[in-house]
PDB file of C-alpha atoms in Angstrom:
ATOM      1  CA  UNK A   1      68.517 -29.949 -44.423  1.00 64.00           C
ATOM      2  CA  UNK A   2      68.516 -27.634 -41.155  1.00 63.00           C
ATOM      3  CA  UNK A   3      71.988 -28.945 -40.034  1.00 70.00           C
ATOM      4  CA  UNK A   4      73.502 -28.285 -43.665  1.00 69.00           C
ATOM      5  CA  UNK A   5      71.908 -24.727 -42.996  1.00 71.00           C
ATOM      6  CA  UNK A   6      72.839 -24.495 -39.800  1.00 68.00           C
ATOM      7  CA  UNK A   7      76.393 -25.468 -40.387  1.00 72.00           C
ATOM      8  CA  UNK A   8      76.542 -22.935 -43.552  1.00 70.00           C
ATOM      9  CA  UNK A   9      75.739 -20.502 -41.175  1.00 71.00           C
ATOM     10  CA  UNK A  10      78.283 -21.434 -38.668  1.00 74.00           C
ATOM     11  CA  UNK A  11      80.988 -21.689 -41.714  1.00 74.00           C
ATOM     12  CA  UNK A  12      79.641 -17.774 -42.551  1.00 74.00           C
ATOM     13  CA  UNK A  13      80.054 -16.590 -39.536  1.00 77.00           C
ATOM     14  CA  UNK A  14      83.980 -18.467 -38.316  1.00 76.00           C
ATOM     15  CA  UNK A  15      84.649 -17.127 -41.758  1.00 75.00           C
ATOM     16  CA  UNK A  16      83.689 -13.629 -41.006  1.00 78.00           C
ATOM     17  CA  UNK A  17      85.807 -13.462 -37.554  1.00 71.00           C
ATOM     18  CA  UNK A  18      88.815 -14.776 -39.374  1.00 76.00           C
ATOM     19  CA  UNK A  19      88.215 -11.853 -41.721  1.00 81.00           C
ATOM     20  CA  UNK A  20      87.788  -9.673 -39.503  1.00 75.00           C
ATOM     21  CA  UNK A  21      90.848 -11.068 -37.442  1.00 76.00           C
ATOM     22  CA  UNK A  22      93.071 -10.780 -40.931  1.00 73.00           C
ATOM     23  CA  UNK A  23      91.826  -7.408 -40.789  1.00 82.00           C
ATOM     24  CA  UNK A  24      92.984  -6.023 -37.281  1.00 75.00           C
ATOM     25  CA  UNK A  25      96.463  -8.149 -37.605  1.00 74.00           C
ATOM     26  CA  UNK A  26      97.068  -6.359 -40.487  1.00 75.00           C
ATOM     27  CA  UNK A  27      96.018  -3.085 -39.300  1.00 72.00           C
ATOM     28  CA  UNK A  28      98.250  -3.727 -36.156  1.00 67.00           C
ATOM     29  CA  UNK A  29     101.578  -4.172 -38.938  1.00 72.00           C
ATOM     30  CA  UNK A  30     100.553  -1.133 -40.648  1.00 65.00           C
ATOM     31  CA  UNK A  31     100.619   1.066 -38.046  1.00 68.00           C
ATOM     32  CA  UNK A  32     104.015   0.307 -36.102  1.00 68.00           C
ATOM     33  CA  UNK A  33     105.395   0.149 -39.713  1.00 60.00           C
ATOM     34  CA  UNK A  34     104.593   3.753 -40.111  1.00 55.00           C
ATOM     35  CA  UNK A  35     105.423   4.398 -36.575  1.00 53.00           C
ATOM     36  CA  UNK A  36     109.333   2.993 -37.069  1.00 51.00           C
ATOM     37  CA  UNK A  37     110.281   4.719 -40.264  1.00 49.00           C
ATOM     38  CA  UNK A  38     108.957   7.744 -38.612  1.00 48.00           C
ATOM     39  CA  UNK A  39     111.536   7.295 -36.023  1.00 48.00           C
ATOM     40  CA  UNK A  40     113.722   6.055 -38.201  1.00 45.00           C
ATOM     41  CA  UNK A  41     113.549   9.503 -40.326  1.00 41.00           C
ATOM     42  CA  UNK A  42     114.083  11.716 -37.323  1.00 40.00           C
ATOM     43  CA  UNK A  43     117.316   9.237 -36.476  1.00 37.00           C
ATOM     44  CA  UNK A  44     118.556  10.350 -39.740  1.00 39.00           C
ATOM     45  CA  UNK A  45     117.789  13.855 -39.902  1.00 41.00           C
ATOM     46  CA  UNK A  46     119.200  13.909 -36.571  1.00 42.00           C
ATOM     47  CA  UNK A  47     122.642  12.212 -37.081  1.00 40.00           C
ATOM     48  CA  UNK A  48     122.971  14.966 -40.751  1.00 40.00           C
ATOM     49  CA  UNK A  49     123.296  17.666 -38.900  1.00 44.00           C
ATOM     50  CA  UNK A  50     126.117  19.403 -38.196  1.00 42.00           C
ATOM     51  CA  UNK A  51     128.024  19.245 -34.364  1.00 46.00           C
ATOM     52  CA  UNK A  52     128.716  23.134 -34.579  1.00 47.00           C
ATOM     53  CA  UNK A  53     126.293  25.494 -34.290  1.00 48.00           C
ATOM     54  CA  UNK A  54     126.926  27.873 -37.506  1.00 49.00           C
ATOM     55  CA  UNK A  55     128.583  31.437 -36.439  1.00 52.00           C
ATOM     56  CA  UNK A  56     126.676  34.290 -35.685  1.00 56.00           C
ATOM     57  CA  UNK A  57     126.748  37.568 -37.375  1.00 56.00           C
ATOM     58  CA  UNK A  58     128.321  40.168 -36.350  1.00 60.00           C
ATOM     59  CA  UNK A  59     126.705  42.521 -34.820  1.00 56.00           C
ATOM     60  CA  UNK A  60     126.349  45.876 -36.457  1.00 59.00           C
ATOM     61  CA  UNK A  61     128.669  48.996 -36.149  1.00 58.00           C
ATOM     62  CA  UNK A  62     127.586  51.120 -34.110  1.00 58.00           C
ATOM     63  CA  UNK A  63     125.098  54.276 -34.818  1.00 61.00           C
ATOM     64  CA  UNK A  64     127.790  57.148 -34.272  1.00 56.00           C
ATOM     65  CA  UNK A  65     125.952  59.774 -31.841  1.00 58.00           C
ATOM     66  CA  UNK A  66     124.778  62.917 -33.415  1.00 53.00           C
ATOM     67  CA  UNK A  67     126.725  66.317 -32.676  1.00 53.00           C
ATOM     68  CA  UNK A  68     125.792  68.221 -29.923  1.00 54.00           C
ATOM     69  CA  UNK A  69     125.814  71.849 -30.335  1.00 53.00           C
ATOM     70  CA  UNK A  70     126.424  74.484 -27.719  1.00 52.00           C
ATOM     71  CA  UNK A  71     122.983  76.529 -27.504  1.00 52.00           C
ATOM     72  CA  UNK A  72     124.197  80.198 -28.253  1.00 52.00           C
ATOM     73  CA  UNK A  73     124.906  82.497 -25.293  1.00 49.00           C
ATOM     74  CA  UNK A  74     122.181  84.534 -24.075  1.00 50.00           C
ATOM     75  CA  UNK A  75     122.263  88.159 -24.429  1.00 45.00           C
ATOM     76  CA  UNK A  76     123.102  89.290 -20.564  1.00 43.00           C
ATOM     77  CA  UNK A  77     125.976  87.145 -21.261  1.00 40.00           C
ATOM     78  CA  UNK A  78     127.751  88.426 -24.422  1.00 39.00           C
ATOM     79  CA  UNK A  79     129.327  91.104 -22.775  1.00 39.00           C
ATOM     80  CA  UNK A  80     131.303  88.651 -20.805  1.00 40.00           C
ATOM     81  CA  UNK A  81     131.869  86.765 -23.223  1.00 40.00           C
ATOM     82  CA  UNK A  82     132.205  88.937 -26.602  1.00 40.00           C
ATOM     83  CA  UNK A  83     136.193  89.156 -27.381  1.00 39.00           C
ATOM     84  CA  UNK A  84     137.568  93.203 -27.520  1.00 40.00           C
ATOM     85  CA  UNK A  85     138.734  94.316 -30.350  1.00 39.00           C
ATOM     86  CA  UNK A  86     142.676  93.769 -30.212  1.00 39.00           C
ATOM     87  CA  UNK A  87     144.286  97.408 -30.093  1.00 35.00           C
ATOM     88  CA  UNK A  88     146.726  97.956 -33.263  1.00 34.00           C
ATOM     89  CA  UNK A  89     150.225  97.704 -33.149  1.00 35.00           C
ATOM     90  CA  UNK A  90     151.849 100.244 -31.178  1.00 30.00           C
ATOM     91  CA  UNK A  91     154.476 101.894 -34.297  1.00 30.00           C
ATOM     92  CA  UNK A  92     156.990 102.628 -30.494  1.00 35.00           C
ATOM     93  CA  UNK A  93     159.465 100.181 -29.387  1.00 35.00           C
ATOM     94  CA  UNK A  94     159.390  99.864 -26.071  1.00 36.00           C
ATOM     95  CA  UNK A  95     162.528 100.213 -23.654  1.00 41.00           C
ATOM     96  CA  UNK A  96     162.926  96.379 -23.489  1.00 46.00           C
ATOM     97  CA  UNK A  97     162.927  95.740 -27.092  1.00 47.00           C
ATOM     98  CA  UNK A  98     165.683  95.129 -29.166  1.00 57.00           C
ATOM     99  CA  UNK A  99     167.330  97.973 -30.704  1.00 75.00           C
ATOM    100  CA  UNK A 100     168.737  97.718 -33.934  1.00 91.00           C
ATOM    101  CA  UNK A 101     172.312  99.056 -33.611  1.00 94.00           C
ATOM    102  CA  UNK A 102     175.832  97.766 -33.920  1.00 96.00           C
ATOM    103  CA  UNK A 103     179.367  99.271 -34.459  1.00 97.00           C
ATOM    104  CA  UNK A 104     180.560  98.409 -37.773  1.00 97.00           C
ATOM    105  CA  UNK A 105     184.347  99.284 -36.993  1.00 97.00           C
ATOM    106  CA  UNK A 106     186.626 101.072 -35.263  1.00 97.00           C
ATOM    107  CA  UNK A 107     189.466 102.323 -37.242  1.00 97.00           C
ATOM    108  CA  UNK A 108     192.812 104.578 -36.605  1.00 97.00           C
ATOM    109  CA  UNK A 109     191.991 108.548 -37.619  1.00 96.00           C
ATOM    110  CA  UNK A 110     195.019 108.702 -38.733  1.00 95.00           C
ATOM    111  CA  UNK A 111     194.778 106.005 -41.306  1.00 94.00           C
ATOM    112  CA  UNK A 112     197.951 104.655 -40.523  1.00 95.00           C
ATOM    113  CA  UNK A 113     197.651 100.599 -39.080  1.00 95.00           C
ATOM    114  CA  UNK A 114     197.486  99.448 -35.355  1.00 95.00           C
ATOM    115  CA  UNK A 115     195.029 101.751 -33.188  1.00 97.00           C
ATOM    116  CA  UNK A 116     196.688 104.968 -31.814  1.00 96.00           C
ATOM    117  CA  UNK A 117     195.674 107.734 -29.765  1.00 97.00           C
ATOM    118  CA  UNK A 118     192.152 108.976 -31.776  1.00 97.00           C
ATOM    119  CA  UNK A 119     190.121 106.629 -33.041  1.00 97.00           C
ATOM    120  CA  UNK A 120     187.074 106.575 -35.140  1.00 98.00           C
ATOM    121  CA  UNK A 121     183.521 104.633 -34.144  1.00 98.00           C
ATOM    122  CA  UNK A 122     180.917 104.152 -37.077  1.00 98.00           C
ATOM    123  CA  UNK A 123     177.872 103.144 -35.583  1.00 97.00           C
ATOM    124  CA  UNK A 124     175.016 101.617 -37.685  1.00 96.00           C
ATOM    125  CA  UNK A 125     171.503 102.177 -36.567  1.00 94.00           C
ATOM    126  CA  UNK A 126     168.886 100.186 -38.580  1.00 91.00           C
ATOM    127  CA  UNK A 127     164.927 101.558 -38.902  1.00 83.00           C
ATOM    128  CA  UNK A 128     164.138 100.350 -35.454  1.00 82.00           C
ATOM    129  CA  UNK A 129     162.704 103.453 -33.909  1.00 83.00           C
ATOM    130  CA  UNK A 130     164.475 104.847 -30.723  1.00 89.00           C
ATOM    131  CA  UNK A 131     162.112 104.471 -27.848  1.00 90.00           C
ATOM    132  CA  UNK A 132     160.551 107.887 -26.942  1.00 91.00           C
ATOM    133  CA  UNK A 133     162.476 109.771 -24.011  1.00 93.00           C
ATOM    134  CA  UNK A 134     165.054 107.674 -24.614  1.00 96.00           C
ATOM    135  CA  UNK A 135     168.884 108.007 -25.940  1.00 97.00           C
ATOM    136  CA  UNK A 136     172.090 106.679 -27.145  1.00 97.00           C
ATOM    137  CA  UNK A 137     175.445 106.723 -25.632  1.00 98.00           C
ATOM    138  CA  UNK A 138     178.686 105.207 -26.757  1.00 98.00           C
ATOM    139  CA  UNK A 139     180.464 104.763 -23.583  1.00 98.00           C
ATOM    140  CA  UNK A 140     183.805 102.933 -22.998  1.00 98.00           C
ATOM    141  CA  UNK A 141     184.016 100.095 -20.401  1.00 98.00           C
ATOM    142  CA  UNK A 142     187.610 100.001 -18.987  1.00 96.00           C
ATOM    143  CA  UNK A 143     188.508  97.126 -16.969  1.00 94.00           C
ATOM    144  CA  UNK A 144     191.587  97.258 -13.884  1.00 87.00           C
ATOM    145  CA  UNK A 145     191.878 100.679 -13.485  1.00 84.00           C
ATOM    146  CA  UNK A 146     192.170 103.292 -10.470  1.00 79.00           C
ATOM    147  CA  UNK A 147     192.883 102.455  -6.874  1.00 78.00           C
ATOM    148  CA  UNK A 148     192.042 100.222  -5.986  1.00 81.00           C
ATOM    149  CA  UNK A 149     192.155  98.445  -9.667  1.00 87.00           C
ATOM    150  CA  UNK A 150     187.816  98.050 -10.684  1.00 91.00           C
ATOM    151  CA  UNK A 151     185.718  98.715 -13.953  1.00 95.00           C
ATOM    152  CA  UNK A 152     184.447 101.888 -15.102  1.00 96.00           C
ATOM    153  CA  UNK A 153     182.084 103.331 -17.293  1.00 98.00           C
ATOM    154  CA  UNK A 154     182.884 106.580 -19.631  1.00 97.00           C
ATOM    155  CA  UNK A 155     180.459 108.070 -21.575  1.00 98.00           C
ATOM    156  CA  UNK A 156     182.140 109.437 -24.599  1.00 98.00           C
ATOM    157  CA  UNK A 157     179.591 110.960 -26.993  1.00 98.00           C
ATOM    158  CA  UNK A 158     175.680 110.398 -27.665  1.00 98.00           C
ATOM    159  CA  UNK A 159     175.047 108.610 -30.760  1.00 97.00           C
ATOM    160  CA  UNK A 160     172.260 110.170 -33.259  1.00 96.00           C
ATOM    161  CA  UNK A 161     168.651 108.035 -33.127  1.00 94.00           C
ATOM    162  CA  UNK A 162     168.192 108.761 -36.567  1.00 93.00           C
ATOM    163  CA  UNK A 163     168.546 105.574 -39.407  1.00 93.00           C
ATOM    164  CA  UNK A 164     171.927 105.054 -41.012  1.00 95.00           C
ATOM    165  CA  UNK A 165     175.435 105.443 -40.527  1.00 96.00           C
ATOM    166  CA  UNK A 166     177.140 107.513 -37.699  1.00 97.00           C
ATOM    167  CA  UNK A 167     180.704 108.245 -37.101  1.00 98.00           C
ATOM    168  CA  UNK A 168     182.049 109.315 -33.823  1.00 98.00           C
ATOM    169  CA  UNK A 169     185.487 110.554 -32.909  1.00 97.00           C
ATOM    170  CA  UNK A 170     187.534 108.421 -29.649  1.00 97.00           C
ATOM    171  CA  UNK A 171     190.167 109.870 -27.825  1.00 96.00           C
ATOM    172  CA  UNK A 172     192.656 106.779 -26.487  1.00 95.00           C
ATOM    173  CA  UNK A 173     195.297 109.471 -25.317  1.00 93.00           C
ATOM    174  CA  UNK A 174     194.951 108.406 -21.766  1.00 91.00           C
ATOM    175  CA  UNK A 175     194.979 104.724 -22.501  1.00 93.00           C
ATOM    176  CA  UNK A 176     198.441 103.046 -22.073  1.00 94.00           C
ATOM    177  CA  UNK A 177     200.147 100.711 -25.000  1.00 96.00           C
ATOM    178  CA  UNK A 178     198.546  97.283 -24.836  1.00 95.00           C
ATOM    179  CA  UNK A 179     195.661  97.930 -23.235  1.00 95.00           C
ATOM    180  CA  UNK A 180     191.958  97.304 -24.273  1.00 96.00           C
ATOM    181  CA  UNK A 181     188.331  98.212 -23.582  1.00 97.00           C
ATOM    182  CA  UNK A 182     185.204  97.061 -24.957  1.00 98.00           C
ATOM    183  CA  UNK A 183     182.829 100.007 -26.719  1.00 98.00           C
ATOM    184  CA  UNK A 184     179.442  99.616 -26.412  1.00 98.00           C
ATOM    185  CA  UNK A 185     176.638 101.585 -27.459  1.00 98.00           C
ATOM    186  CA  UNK A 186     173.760 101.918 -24.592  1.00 98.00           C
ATOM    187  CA  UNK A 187     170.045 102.760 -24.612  1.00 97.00           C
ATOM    188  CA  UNK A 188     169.120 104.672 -21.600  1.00 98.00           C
ATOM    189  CA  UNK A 189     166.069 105.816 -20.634  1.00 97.00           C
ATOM    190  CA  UNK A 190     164.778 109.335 -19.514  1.00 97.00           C
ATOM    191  CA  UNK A 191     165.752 108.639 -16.223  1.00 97.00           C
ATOM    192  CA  UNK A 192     169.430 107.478 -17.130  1.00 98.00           C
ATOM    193  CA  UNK A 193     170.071 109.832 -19.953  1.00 98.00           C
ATOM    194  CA  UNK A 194     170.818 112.801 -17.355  1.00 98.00           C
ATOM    195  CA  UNK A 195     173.409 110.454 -15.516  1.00 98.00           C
ATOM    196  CA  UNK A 196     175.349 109.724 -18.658  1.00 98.00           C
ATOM    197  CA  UNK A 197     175.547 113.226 -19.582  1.00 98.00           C
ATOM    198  CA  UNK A 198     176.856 114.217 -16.274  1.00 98.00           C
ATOM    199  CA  UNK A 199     179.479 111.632 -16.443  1.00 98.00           C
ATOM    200  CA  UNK A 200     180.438 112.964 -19.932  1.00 98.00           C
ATOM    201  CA  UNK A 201     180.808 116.330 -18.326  1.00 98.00           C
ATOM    202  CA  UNK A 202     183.228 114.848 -15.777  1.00 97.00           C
ATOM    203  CA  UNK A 203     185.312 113.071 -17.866  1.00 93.00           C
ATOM    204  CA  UNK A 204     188.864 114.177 -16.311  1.00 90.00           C
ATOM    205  CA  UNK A 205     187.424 114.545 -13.028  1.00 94.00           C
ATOM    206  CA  UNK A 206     188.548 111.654 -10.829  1.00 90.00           C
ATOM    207  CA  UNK A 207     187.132 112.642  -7.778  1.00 92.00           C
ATOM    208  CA  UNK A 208     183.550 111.650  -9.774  1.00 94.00           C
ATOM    209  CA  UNK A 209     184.939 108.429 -10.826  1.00 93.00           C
ATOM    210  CA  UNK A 210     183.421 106.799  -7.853  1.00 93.00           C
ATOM    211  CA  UNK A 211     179.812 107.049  -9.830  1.00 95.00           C
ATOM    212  CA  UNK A 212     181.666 105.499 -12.830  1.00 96.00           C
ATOM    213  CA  UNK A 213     181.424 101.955 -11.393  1.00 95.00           C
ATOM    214  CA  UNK A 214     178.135 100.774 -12.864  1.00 97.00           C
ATOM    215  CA  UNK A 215     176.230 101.989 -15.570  1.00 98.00           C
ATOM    216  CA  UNK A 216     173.125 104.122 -14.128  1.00 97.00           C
ATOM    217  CA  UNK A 217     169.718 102.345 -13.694  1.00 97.00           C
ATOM    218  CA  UNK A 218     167.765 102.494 -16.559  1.00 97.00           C
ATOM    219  CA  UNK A 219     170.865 101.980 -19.092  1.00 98.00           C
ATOM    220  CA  UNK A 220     171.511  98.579 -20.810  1.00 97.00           C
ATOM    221  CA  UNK A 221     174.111  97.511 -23.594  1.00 97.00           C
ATOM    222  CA  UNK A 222     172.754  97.279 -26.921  1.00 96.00           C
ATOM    223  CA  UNK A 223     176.051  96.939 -29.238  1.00 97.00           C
ATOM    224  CA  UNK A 224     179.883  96.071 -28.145  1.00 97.00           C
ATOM    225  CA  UNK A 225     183.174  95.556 -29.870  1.00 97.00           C
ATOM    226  CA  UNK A 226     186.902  95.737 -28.012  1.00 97.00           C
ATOM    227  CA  UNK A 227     189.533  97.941 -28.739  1.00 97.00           C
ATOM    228  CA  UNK A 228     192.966  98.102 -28.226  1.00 97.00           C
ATOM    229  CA  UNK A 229     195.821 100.559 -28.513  1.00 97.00           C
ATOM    230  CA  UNK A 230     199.047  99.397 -30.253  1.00 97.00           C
ATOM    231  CA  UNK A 231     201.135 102.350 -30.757  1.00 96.00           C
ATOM    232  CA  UNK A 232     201.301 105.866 -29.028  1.00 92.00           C
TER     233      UNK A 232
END
């Protein structure tokens, strides 16, 4: 009876190593079966992705910079840098401005055609104000004469500074058939206007005709038109 309990024991106790044996085995599968579809998983997420990395944004604008403003000028420097008062408009024309003036015809006195020996000049003289000091001269510019042959200037008659029309009387009596001169109608200054008078007053005179080769300094052309004689 002690060997059948002794053995029953024995079976008892084989039995409960083989259990326990079942157990760990078991335990052992478990374990790297969970451990290779972990793996397995991470394989696969892996290999889903995408070879490209996706593109990144663009970055934003950027912040445009805020105005900067001039602090104001302090006040031992606004009298340097205050702007004058602009003068008004001077109602003179000076001596270099244009004048407005031109010589509307020339025509025959005595009405007949051709240009004879007297002539008549109208001038037209606009609303441009004369220059103070300064006048108007129609003088004739004659071209190859004396000897030896040059050009000279006659002052025939001043010309009236005042708006509108003007008509002047031209005496061609010395000029021969076929010949021509230009007119012109010149602004001189104070300084000039004494010179052209003179040489008015010496019209005739040849032994003054040496001061007829220029116009005097001071004078400048402001109108011209050529003439020339056709008939006695």
């Amino acid at each position: 009876m002690k060997s059948l309990m002794k053995r029953l024991a024995s079976l008892k106790i084989l039995s409960l190593v083989l259990i326990g044996a079942v157990i760990a085995a078991l335990y052992v599968l478990v374990t790297r079966s969970d451990s290779s579809d972990g793996r397995g998983g991470t394989v696969a997420g892996d290999s889903a992705r995408p070879t490209h990395a996706p593109p990144s944004p663009s970055p934003p604008p950027p912040t445009p910079a805020p105005p900067t403003t001039e602090p104001p000028p302090s006040p031992s420097s606004s009298s340097s840098t205050t702007p004058r008062p602009t003068d008004p408009p001077s109602t003179r024309t000076t001596a270099s401005a244009p004048i407005g003036v031109r010589i509307a015809s020339v025509t025959s006195a005595d009405g007949l055609p051709g240009m004879g020996s007297h002539a008549t000049v109208r001038i037209t003289l606009d609303a441009t104000p004369v220059p103070e000091g300064s006048s108007l001269w129609l003088v004739a510019k004659v071209p190859n004469i004396g000897s030896p042959p040059s050009t000279r200037f006659y002052a025939k008659a001043p010309v009236p500074t005042t708006p509108g029309d003007h008509e002047l009387p031209l005496d061609l009596s010395g000029a021969q058939v076929g010949t021509s001169r230009d007119l012109l109608v010149v602004l001189a200054d104070a300084a000039a206007t004494p010179s052209l008078a003179e040489n008015q007053a010496n019209d005739g005179t040849t032994s003054w005709d040496i001061h007829r080769t220029a116009l005097p300094q001071g004078a400048r052309p402001v109108a011209t038109q050529s003439v020339s004689k056709t008939r006695a």
